Amino acid sequence: MDWNGWFSPVLTSVSVFEPHLTVDTRGGEVKVAMLEALQSGESSGSSGMGLPPFAIEDGRLTVLTDAGPVTGTVSSSGALQREITSSITLEPAQLEMDGHELDLRSAQADLIIAEGRISGQVEIDLRTAELETVSFADVMLEANITPANDHEYEANWQMRAEHLSRPGQSARGIQSDGLVRLTFTGGEVSTQNLLLDAVDATLSLNSFNAGSLNGGQVAAQLRLDAEGERLVGEIAGTSQLELVNVMRAERSVLTGNLSLDRTALFNGAGSLEGVVSVTDAALEPAFRQTLFSSFTLPQPFTAHAQKVQGSLLNLASGFSTGLEFEAGFTFMPFRYELNALRPGNIQGDERSEILRIGTNGTDPWLHIDDDQFVVQGDLQFSAPRSGINLSANRLALMLDRTTNAVQLSTRRLHLDDIEAEGREIMIDFARTDFQSTESQRSLSADGHIHFTGDAFGFEFEDAEVRARVQGFDAGNGWNFRFERDNCLGLDFETAALPTVAFGPASLELCAPNDLLFVQQGSAFSGGFLTEAMDIPFYTGFAAGSISLQNPQIIWRYDSVLDLELAGDNLMIPMRLAIEEDGRAAHFRSEFASTALATDERGLNVSFDLTDNDASLEDLPVDIEVAEIQGSGHAGAGGLNIDYSILGALFTDGMNEPINAYYQPLVLNGTGELSAEGISLDGRLRLSDQTAFIGDVSAIHWFSSNRGSAVLENGALTFEAGGLQLHHLSERLRGLAVNAEGALLPAAQFSWQDGVIESTGQVEVDGLSFDTFRLGRLNGLSGTLNFTDLIGFRTAEAQRLTLDEFRFTPTLVLNNGVADVSLLGPDGFSLEHAEWPFVGGRILIEPTIWNFDEPSQMVIIEADEWDLHSLLGLFSLNDLDIAGRASGRFPIEIVGANAYLRDAFLRSIEDGTLSYRGDVGESASTANEYAGMAFDALRNFEYEVLGVSANGNLVGNIVLGLQMQGHNPEVLDGQLFKLNISIDSELAELVHAGSMSASVQSTQDMITDLIREERESQQND
């Protein structure tokens, strides 16, 4: 120090040895109090002396950090009015305090302060730092500071860092270059007194994390300028992008406008508006699984749901999109909020799927923040290659990113017709609500599914399933219930099996306790019930409907479907042709049950029908079946079902049992049902007897709607105390008894398009029986050939032979033949019948016998009877007649009576009559005229001899006797004309074989006639 006077000393230089300087960097801020005075260029002295040059040698520097103090050296020289040069060197340090760490390799700063302005270069090499608000690893920083004016600076920097993190933020592989312009506002030198005026920087990161936002391979550029209290400008960059638990993209491109706080660049709040495009993007697998797990449907819709789900998963697994957005964020801690500004389009990487989301009202369609991922609006999804068009109105999807809970709802979900595995479905739900948490899932839906295609062995056309359901899954499988007082609606136009089609039908199926189904592992099971179902059906040969009362359905699905259906009063009315004029038929079952089970080959079927009956229009048969059972398989290879019939009872459907045309028949048998046709083999017997009628074999072909059946190997043997004719037909009870012999039936049936033809043969082998009116028939034989067995019609002239017809013990006809034809169940035609009789024949004129007519007329002809032989049939030893006669005997049968109507027998040649009985001898003694009459009858040569008869064969008969002739030895051969009427019980006389009881009355009549004849001649 020099003195230029006593009171004016002059300071020529200042040297300071080992001073101490402290810099405070704790809490994320930097404060350097000493630099405030240096930057101002002012001194605090009042002596008026100028500050001389100075030098600081071996100064000590302490930098206070959260991990402890770092020490170094400071060397500085120069003059305040001119320029000060400073060099600061920090010593390597490894510090640890209160959970904070610092490992400094080196730090060097070379600064020049001239005219109150700072410039220079700073280099820092930091291994690691774990401080209060920031942590570093392998940081290399180089910065050059240049002043723009007294309070404004520019700084160029280059930084490399392996790792940098702040609360809620981290980055790795950091490289940054740029220029920043800032203003020092005065006061102590600290970051709080710096205002950023502009930033022009580039940044690259290997990876970064900011809350739920991650990125990688980041390359960004930004240019910001001051606008008021904000830094505003453009930002552009590319990176890999990940929204934690939501999505990741291999590449995203961002352009936009960034706004930051000038005073707290990385500590305040900011906003960003712009456009981001992402490519090679995908939703996170867990999010995809949760989101699309609701896109599952049971069979037969599984393939369609998988197709839609697969297409959505394909889109979610690789897509690109562009998004115009606005976002706000804070740095400490880092939080952000993003909203989409325009409708979005999301396109699959292969351009095969497109998802469009439009806004609904003023709400953004996409909202993302640290806690939520929200999509809302109207959605349209299309996958042209897969034929998928899906739309959802008022879609609301929310992912709680803290709990991974998902909520998904729509107010109308519509899927256009989609084809899968040969099936086509359309889905339209008025409402869907799905929720998923880590512990449970729930789903409610209200809508319908339209379906065409094969399912459960059926081929459906225009089927529709409607339901309002609620589902819940607590981790052990789904349970679905109908909403209260709701049931499942099932409509279909047709549901076809290989041989039969059902529909159109509309069913309402409810569930016990509203429980639609439950899930246990991979298995689903449930049940349906309803009051009644009525389903039309049609085949190639019939059309009708199936109705079932109180049906109950139990089902289970575990890769295959098992279904059981049971109900009461199964009714199947039908017509055996598609046309309206087809023959009506009906089937009823008191109780029906069936079981269906799918497998890899198709459908297994079994059924059990009990207490059944059936009928067919114009078929005179009522059918009851005790039980029908069957089981088999239906699949691509066709239909193959084996079944059995137990106790099929066939009864006369045209008459009451007391007047049945035939007695009940029973059939037991087995058969096969296939896609080609149905067959049956069985044994037919009488219901109340063990008598075997024959083997039955039948088959029907579906494609040609034709079929056939045969009855063969039958043999009915009649014997006393055993099988009798009334066991075959109630109408023969009492009319034909004591039967012996055999009937051998055979039958053939064929049908085409509902029209049935039937033929048959009944061989009659030595059949003998007693009749109520006609006596006993022995040895009836022949064959009846039926042209219509069902209609009980035969061909004309069916020849039968009869060994013996024993009309009375004395009146026996042998070796008769008859030609007959059956006209149906109501009658027959007797075309010809004859027996040899007393040298001539007995003939029956052709007649038609109607069973229901109150009266029948039968005309018997006598052809050239030998009167001597005829007389020999009776016990009249005193009477002899020679000659031949013919006649006609009309017999009207009314109920149990038979009436002769103008019956007669007349001689066809002259003959003789001789009576030499005791009655004639006694009459000659008692009366002259009687004597002459009986004398004449001893050798009466007649020219006319005739007998007439009228009356009831089983009551009184009026016989008329006409004789004209003479006895050459009586009254000189005088001509006698006799007309005698006799009223007698002819039936008793004939059956007794004697007419002696009427001789006395005959004598009296003859005596009177001769007396009258004699008196008449005398008067002449």
mmCIF file with all atom_site columns, C-alpha atoms in Angstrom, residues 644-748:
data_model
loop_
_atom_site.group_PDB
_atom_site.id
_atom_site.type_symbol
_atom_site.label_atom_id
_atom_site.label_alt_id
_atom_site.label_comp_id
_atom_site.label_asym_id
_atom_site.label_entity_id
_atom_site.label_seq_id
_atom_site.pdbx_PDB_ins_code
_atom_site.Cartn_x
_atom_site.Cartn_y
_atom_site.Cartn_z
_atom_site.occupancy
_atom_site.B_iso_or_equiv
_atom_site.pdbx_formal_charge
_atom_site.auth_seq_id
_atom_site.auth_comp_id
_atom_site.auth_asym_id
_atom_site.auth_atom_id
_atom_site.pdbx_PDB_model_num
ATOM 1   C CA . SER A 1 644 ? -87.516  -100.338 -29.712 1.00 0.00 ? 644 SER A CA 1
ATOM 2   C CA . ILE A 1 645 ? -91.297  -100.469 -29.462 1.00 0.00 ? 645 ILE A CA 1
ATOM 3   C CA . LEU A 1 646 ? -92.882  -102.241 -26.523 1.00 0.00 ? 646 LEU A CA 1
ATOM 4   C CA . GLY A 1 647 ? -96.573  -103.014 -26.367 1.00 0.00 ? 647 GLY A CA 1
ATOM 5   C CA . ALA A 1 648 ? -97.876  -101.335 -29.530 1.00 0.00 ? 648 ALA A CA 1
ATOM 6   C CA . LEU A 1 649 ? -101.620 -102.042 -29.319 1.00 0.00 ? 649 LEU A CA 1
ATOM 7   C CA . PHE A 1 650 ? -103.715 -101.904 -32.528 1.00 0.00 ? 650 PHE A CA 1
ATOM 8   C CA . THR A 1 651 ? -107.503 -101.751 -32.096 1.00 0.00 ? 651 THR A CA 1
ATOM 9   C CA . ASP A 1 652 ? -110.512 -101.227 -34.352 1.00 0.00 ? 652 ASP A CA 1
ATOM 10  C CA . GLY A 1 653 ? -110.761 -97.501  -34.842 1.00 0.00 ? 653 GLY A CA 1
ATOM 11  C CA . MET A 1 654 ? -114.138 -97.581  -36.570 1.00 0.00 ? 654 MET A CA 1
ATOM 12  C CA . ASN A 1 655 ? -116.307 -99.462  -34.094 1.00 0.00 ? 655 ASN A CA 1
ATOM 13  C CA . GLU A 1 656 ? -116.975 -99.758  -30.387 1.00 0.00 ? 656 GLU A CA 1
ATOM 14  C CA . PRO A 1 657 ? -115.172 -102.650 -28.672 1.00 0.00 ? 657 PRO A CA 1
ATOM 15  C CA . ILE A 1 658 ? -118.415 -104.614 -28.351 1.00 0.00 ? 658 ILE A CA 1
ATOM 16  C CA . ASN A 1 659 ? -118.761 -104.506 -32.120 1.00 0.00 ? 659 ASN A CA 1
ATOM 17  C CA . ALA A 1 660 ? -115.070 -104.452 -33.075 1.00 0.00 ? 660 ALA A CA 1
ATOM 18  C CA . TYR A 1 661 ? -114.201 -105.694 -36.512 1.00 0.00 ? 661 TYR A CA 1
ATOM 19  C CA . TYR A 1 662 ? -111.066 -107.304 -35.140 1.00 0.00 ? 662 TYR A CA 1
ATOM 20  C CA . GLN A 1 663 ? -109.697 -107.884 -31.692 1.00 0.00 ? 663 GLN A CA 1
ATOM 21  C CA . PRO A 1 664 ? -106.726 -105.834 -30.345 1.00 0.00 ? 664 PRO A CA 1
ATOM 22  C CA . LEU A 1 665 ? -103.312 -106.746 -31.740 1.00 0.00 ? 665 LEU A CA 1
ATOM 23  C CA . VAL A 1 666 ? -99.939  -106.215 -30.061 1.00 0.00 ? 666 VAL A CA 1
ATOM 24  C CA . LEU A 1 667 ? -96.623  -105.516 -31.753 1.00 0.00 ? 667 LEU A CA 1
ATOM 25  C CA . ASN A 1 668 ? -93.189  -105.595 -30.112 1.00 0.00 ? 668 ASN A CA 1
ATOM 26  C CA . GLY A 1 669 ? -90.165  -104.810 -32.197 1.00 0.00 ? 669 GLY A CA 1
ATOM 27  C CA . THR A 1 670 ? -86.949  -102.976 -32.882 1.00 0.00 ? 670 THR A CA 1
ATOM 28  C CA . GLY A 1 671 ? -85.846  -100.709 -35.682 1.00 0.00 ? 671 GLY A CA 1
ATOM 29  C CA . GLU A 1 672 ? -83.307  -98.276  -37.055 1.00 0.00 ? 672 GLU A CA 1
ATOM 30  C CA . LEU A 1 673 ? -83.639  -94.624  -37.976 1.00 0.00 ? 673 LEU A CA 1
ATOM 31  C CA . SER A 1 674 ? -81.131  -93.126  -40.399 1.00 0.00 ? 674 SER A CA 1
ATOM 32  C CA . ALA A 1 675 ? -80.890  -90.141  -42.696 1.00 0.00 ? 675 ALA A CA 1
ATOM 33  C CA . GLU A 1 676 ? -82.029  -92.388  -45.502 1.00 0.00 ? 676 GLU A CA 1
ATOM 34  C CA . GLY A 1 677 ? -85.027  -93.966  -43.784 1.00 0.00 ? 677 GLY A CA 1
ATOM 35  C CA . ILE A 1 678 ? -86.574  -95.816  -40.871 1.00 0.00 ? 678 ILE A CA 1
ATOM 36  C CA . SER A 1 679 ? -87.070  -99.558  -40.453 1.00 0.00 ? 679 SER A CA 1
ATOM 37  C CA . LEU A 1 680 ? -88.927  -101.824 -38.029 1.00 0.00 ? 680 LEU A CA 1
ATOM 38  C CA . ASP A 1 681 ? -88.857  -105.572 -37.350 1.00 0.00 ? 681 ASP A CA 1
ATOM 39  C CA . GLY A 1 682 ? -91.208  -107.156 -34.848 1.00 0.00 ? 682 GLY A CA 1
ATOM 40  C CA . ARG A 1 683 ? -93.730  -109.823 -33.951 1.00 0.00 ? 683 ARG A CA 1
ATOM 41  C CA . LEU A 1 684 ? -97.493  -109.334 -34.092 1.00 0.00 ? 684 LEU A CA 1
ATOM 42  C CA . ARG A 1 685 ? -99.823  -111.239 -31.810 1.00 0.00 ? 685 ARG A CA 1
ATOM 43  C CA . LEU A 1 686 ? -103.304 -111.086 -30.365 1.00 0.00 ? 686 LEU A CA 1
ATOM 44  C CA . SER A 1 687 ? -103.514 -108.879 -27.312 1.00 0.00 ? 687 SER A CA 1
ATOM 45  C CA . ASP A 1 688 ? -105.483 -111.254 -25.107 1.00 0.00 ? 688 ASP A CA 1
ATOM 46  C CA . GLN A 1 689 ? -104.038 -114.466 -26.465 1.00 0.00 ? 689 GLN A CA 1
ATOM 47  C CA . THR A 1 690 ? -100.625 -115.920 -27.018 1.00 0.00 ? 690 THR A CA 1
ATOM 48  C CA . ALA A 1 691 ? -101.570 -116.541 -30.648 1.00 0.00 ? 691 ALA A CA 1
ATOM 49  C CA . PHE A 1 692 ? -98.808  -115.433 -32.999 1.00 0.00 ? 692 PHE A CA 1
ATOM 50  C CA . ILE A 1 693 ? -100.081 -113.665 -36.106 1.00 0.00 ? 693 ILE A CA 1
ATOM 51  C CA . GLY A 1 694 ? -96.804  -113.115 -37.926 1.00 0.00 ? 694 GLY A CA 1
ATOM 52  C CA . ASP A 1 695 ? -93.462  -111.381 -38.283 1.00 0.00 ? 695 ASP A CA 1
ATOM 53  C CA . VAL A 1 696 ? -93.609  -107.736 -39.305 1.00 0.00 ? 696 VAL A CA 1
ATOM 54  C CA . SER A 1 697 ? -90.877  -105.995 -41.273 1.00 0.00 ? 697 SER A CA 1
ATOM 55  C CA . ALA A 1 698 ? -91.250  -102.385 -42.457 1.00 0.00 ? 698 ALA A CA 1
ATOM 56  C CA . ILE A 1 699 ? -89.076  -99.650  -43.965 1.00 0.00 ? 699 ILE A CA 1
ATOM 57  C CA . HIS A 1 700 ? -89.606  -96.053  -45.123 1.00 0.00 ? 700 HIS A CA 1
ATOM 58  C CA . TRP A 1 701 ? -87.282  -94.098  -47.414 1.00 0.00 ? 701 TRP A CA 1
ATOM 59  C CA . PHE A 1 702 ? -87.235  -90.361  -46.749 1.00 0.00 ? 702 PHE A CA 1
ATOM 60  C CA . SER A 1 703 ? -85.771  -89.099  -49.998 1.00 0.00 ? 703 SER A CA 1
ATOM 61  C CA . SER A 1 704 ? -88.457  -90.708  -52.158 1.00 0.00 ? 704 SER A CA 1
ATOM 62  C CA . ASN A 1 705 ? -91.118  -90.556  -49.436 1.00 0.00 ? 705 ASN A CA 1
ATOM 63  C CA . ARG A 1 706 ? -92.017  -94.167  -49.988 1.00 0.00 ? 706 ARG A CA 1
ATOM 64  C CA . GLY A 1 707 ? -92.005  -97.309  -47.924 1.00 0.00 ? 707 GLY A CA 1
ATOM 65  C CA . SER A 1 708 ? -93.163  -100.874 -47.536 1.00 0.00 ? 708 SER A CA 1
ATOM 66  C CA . ALA A 1 709 ? -94.053  -103.436 -44.895 1.00 0.00 ? 709 ALA A CA 1
ATOM 67  C CA . VAL A 1 710 ? -94.719  -107.166 -44.894 1.00 0.00 ? 710 VAL A CA 1
ATOM 68  C CA . LEU A 1 711 ? -96.371  -109.627 -42.548 1.00 0.00 ? 711 LEU A CA 1
ATOM 69  C CA . GLU A 1 712 ? -95.238  -113.216 -42.959 1.00 0.00 ? 712 GLU A CA 1
ATOM 70  C CA . ASN A 1 713 ? -94.729  -116.538 -41.201 1.00 0.00 ? 713 ASN A CA 1
ATOM 71  C CA . GLY A 1 714 ? -98.089  -116.255 -39.511 1.00 0.00 ? 714 GLY A CA 1
ATOM 72  C CA . ALA A 1 715 ? -100.197 -119.249 -38.385 1.00 0.00 ? 715 ALA A CA 1
ATOM 73  C CA . LEU A 1 716 ? -103.375 -119.168 -36.311 1.00 0.00 ? 716 LEU A CA 1
ATOM 74  C CA . THR A 1 717 ? -104.509 -122.573 -35.133 1.00 0.00 ? 717 THR A CA 1
ATOM 75  C CA . PHE A 1 718 ? -108.023 -122.932 -33.757 1.00 0.00 ? 718 PHE A CA 1
ATOM 76  C CA . GLU A 1 719 ? -108.989 -125.663 -31.318 1.00 0.00 ? 719 GLU A CA 1
ATOM 77  C CA . ALA A 1 720 ? -111.590 -126.417 -28.693 1.00 0.00 ? 720 ALA A CA 1
ATOM 78  C CA . GLY A 1 721 ? -110.773 -124.646 -25.450 1.00 0.00 ? 721 GLY A CA 1
ATOM 79  C CA . GLY A 1 722 ? -108.125 -122.551 -27.230 1.00 0.00 ? 722 GLY A CA 1
ATOM 80  C CA . LEU A 1 723 ? -108.081 -119.945 -29.937 1.00 0.00 ? 723 LEU A CA 1
ATOM 81  C CA . GLN A 1 724 ? -111.509 -119.231 -31.415 1.00 0.00 ? 724 GLN A CA 1
ATOM 82  C CA . LEU A 1 725 ? -112.782 -117.020 -34.200 1.00 0.00 ? 725 LEU A CA 1
ATOM 83  C CA . HIS A 1 726 ? -114.246 -114.457 -31.819 1.00 0.00 ? 726 HIS A CA 1
ATOM 84  C CA . HIS A 1 727 ? -110.698 -113.915 -30.582 1.00 0.00 ? 727 HIS A CA 1
ATOM 85  C CA . LEU A 1 728 ? -110.059 -112.473 -34.048 1.00 0.00 ? 728 LEU A CA 1
ATOM 86  C CA . SER A 1 729 ? -113.261 -110.467 -34.369 1.00 0.00 ? 729 SER A CA 1
ATOM 87  C CA . GLU A 1 730 ? -115.872 -109.518 -31.829 1.00 0.00 ? 730 GLU A CA 1
ATOM 88  C CA . ARG A 1 731 ? -118.439 -109.723 -34.588 1.00 0.00 ? 731 ARG A CA 1
ATOM 89  C CA . LEU A 1 732 ? -117.977 -113.486 -34.749 1.00 0.00 ? 732 LEU A CA 1
ATOM 90  C CA . ARG A 1 733 ? -118.803 -113.977 -31.082 1.00 0.00 ? 733 ARG A CA 1
ATOM 91  C CA . GLY A 1 734 ? -121.805 -116.319 -30.955 1.00 0.00 ? 734 GLY A CA 1
ATOM 92  C CA . LEU A 1 735 ? -122.025 -116.515 -34.739 1.00 0.00 ? 735 LEU A CA 1
ATOM 93  C CA . ALA A 1 736 ? -119.115 -118.835 -35.341 1.00 0.00 ? 736 ALA A CA 1
ATOM 94  C CA . VAL A 1 737 ? -118.102 -121.077 -32.444 1.00 0.00 ? 737 VAL A CA 1
ATOM 95  C CA . ASN A 1 738 ? -116.305 -124.322 -31.765 1.00 0.00 ? 738 ASN A CA 1
ATOM 96  C CA . ALA A 1 739 ? -113.742 -123.512 -34.466 1.00 0.00 ? 739 ALA A CA 1
ATOM 97  C CA . GLU A 1 740 ? -111.055 -125.926 -35.523 1.00 0.00 ? 740 GLU A CA 1
ATOM 98  C CA . GLY A 1 741 ? -108.472 -125.561 -38.270 1.00 0.00 ? 741 GLY A CA 1
ATOM 99  C CA . ALA A 1 742 ? -105.986 -122.873 -39.226 1.00 0.00 ? 742 ALA A CA 1
ATOM 100 C CA . LEU A 1 743 ? -105.586 -119.462 -40.854 1.00 0.00 ? 743 LEU A CA 1
ATOM 101 C CA . LEU A 1 744 ? -102.241 -118.487 -42.362 1.00 0.00 ? 744 LEU A CA 1
ATOM 102 C CA . PRO A 1 745 ? -102.111 -114.708 -42.872 1.00 0.00 ? 745 PRO A CA 1
ATOM 103 C CA . ALA A 1 746 ? -99.632  -112.705 -44.951 1.00 0.00 ? 746 ALA A CA 1
ATOM 104 C CA . ALA A 1 747 ? -99.721  -109.021 -45.846 1.00 0.00 ? 747 ALA A CA 1
ATOM 105 C CA . GLN A 1 748 ? -97.861  -106.488 -47.930 1.00 0.00 ? 748 GLN A CA 1
#
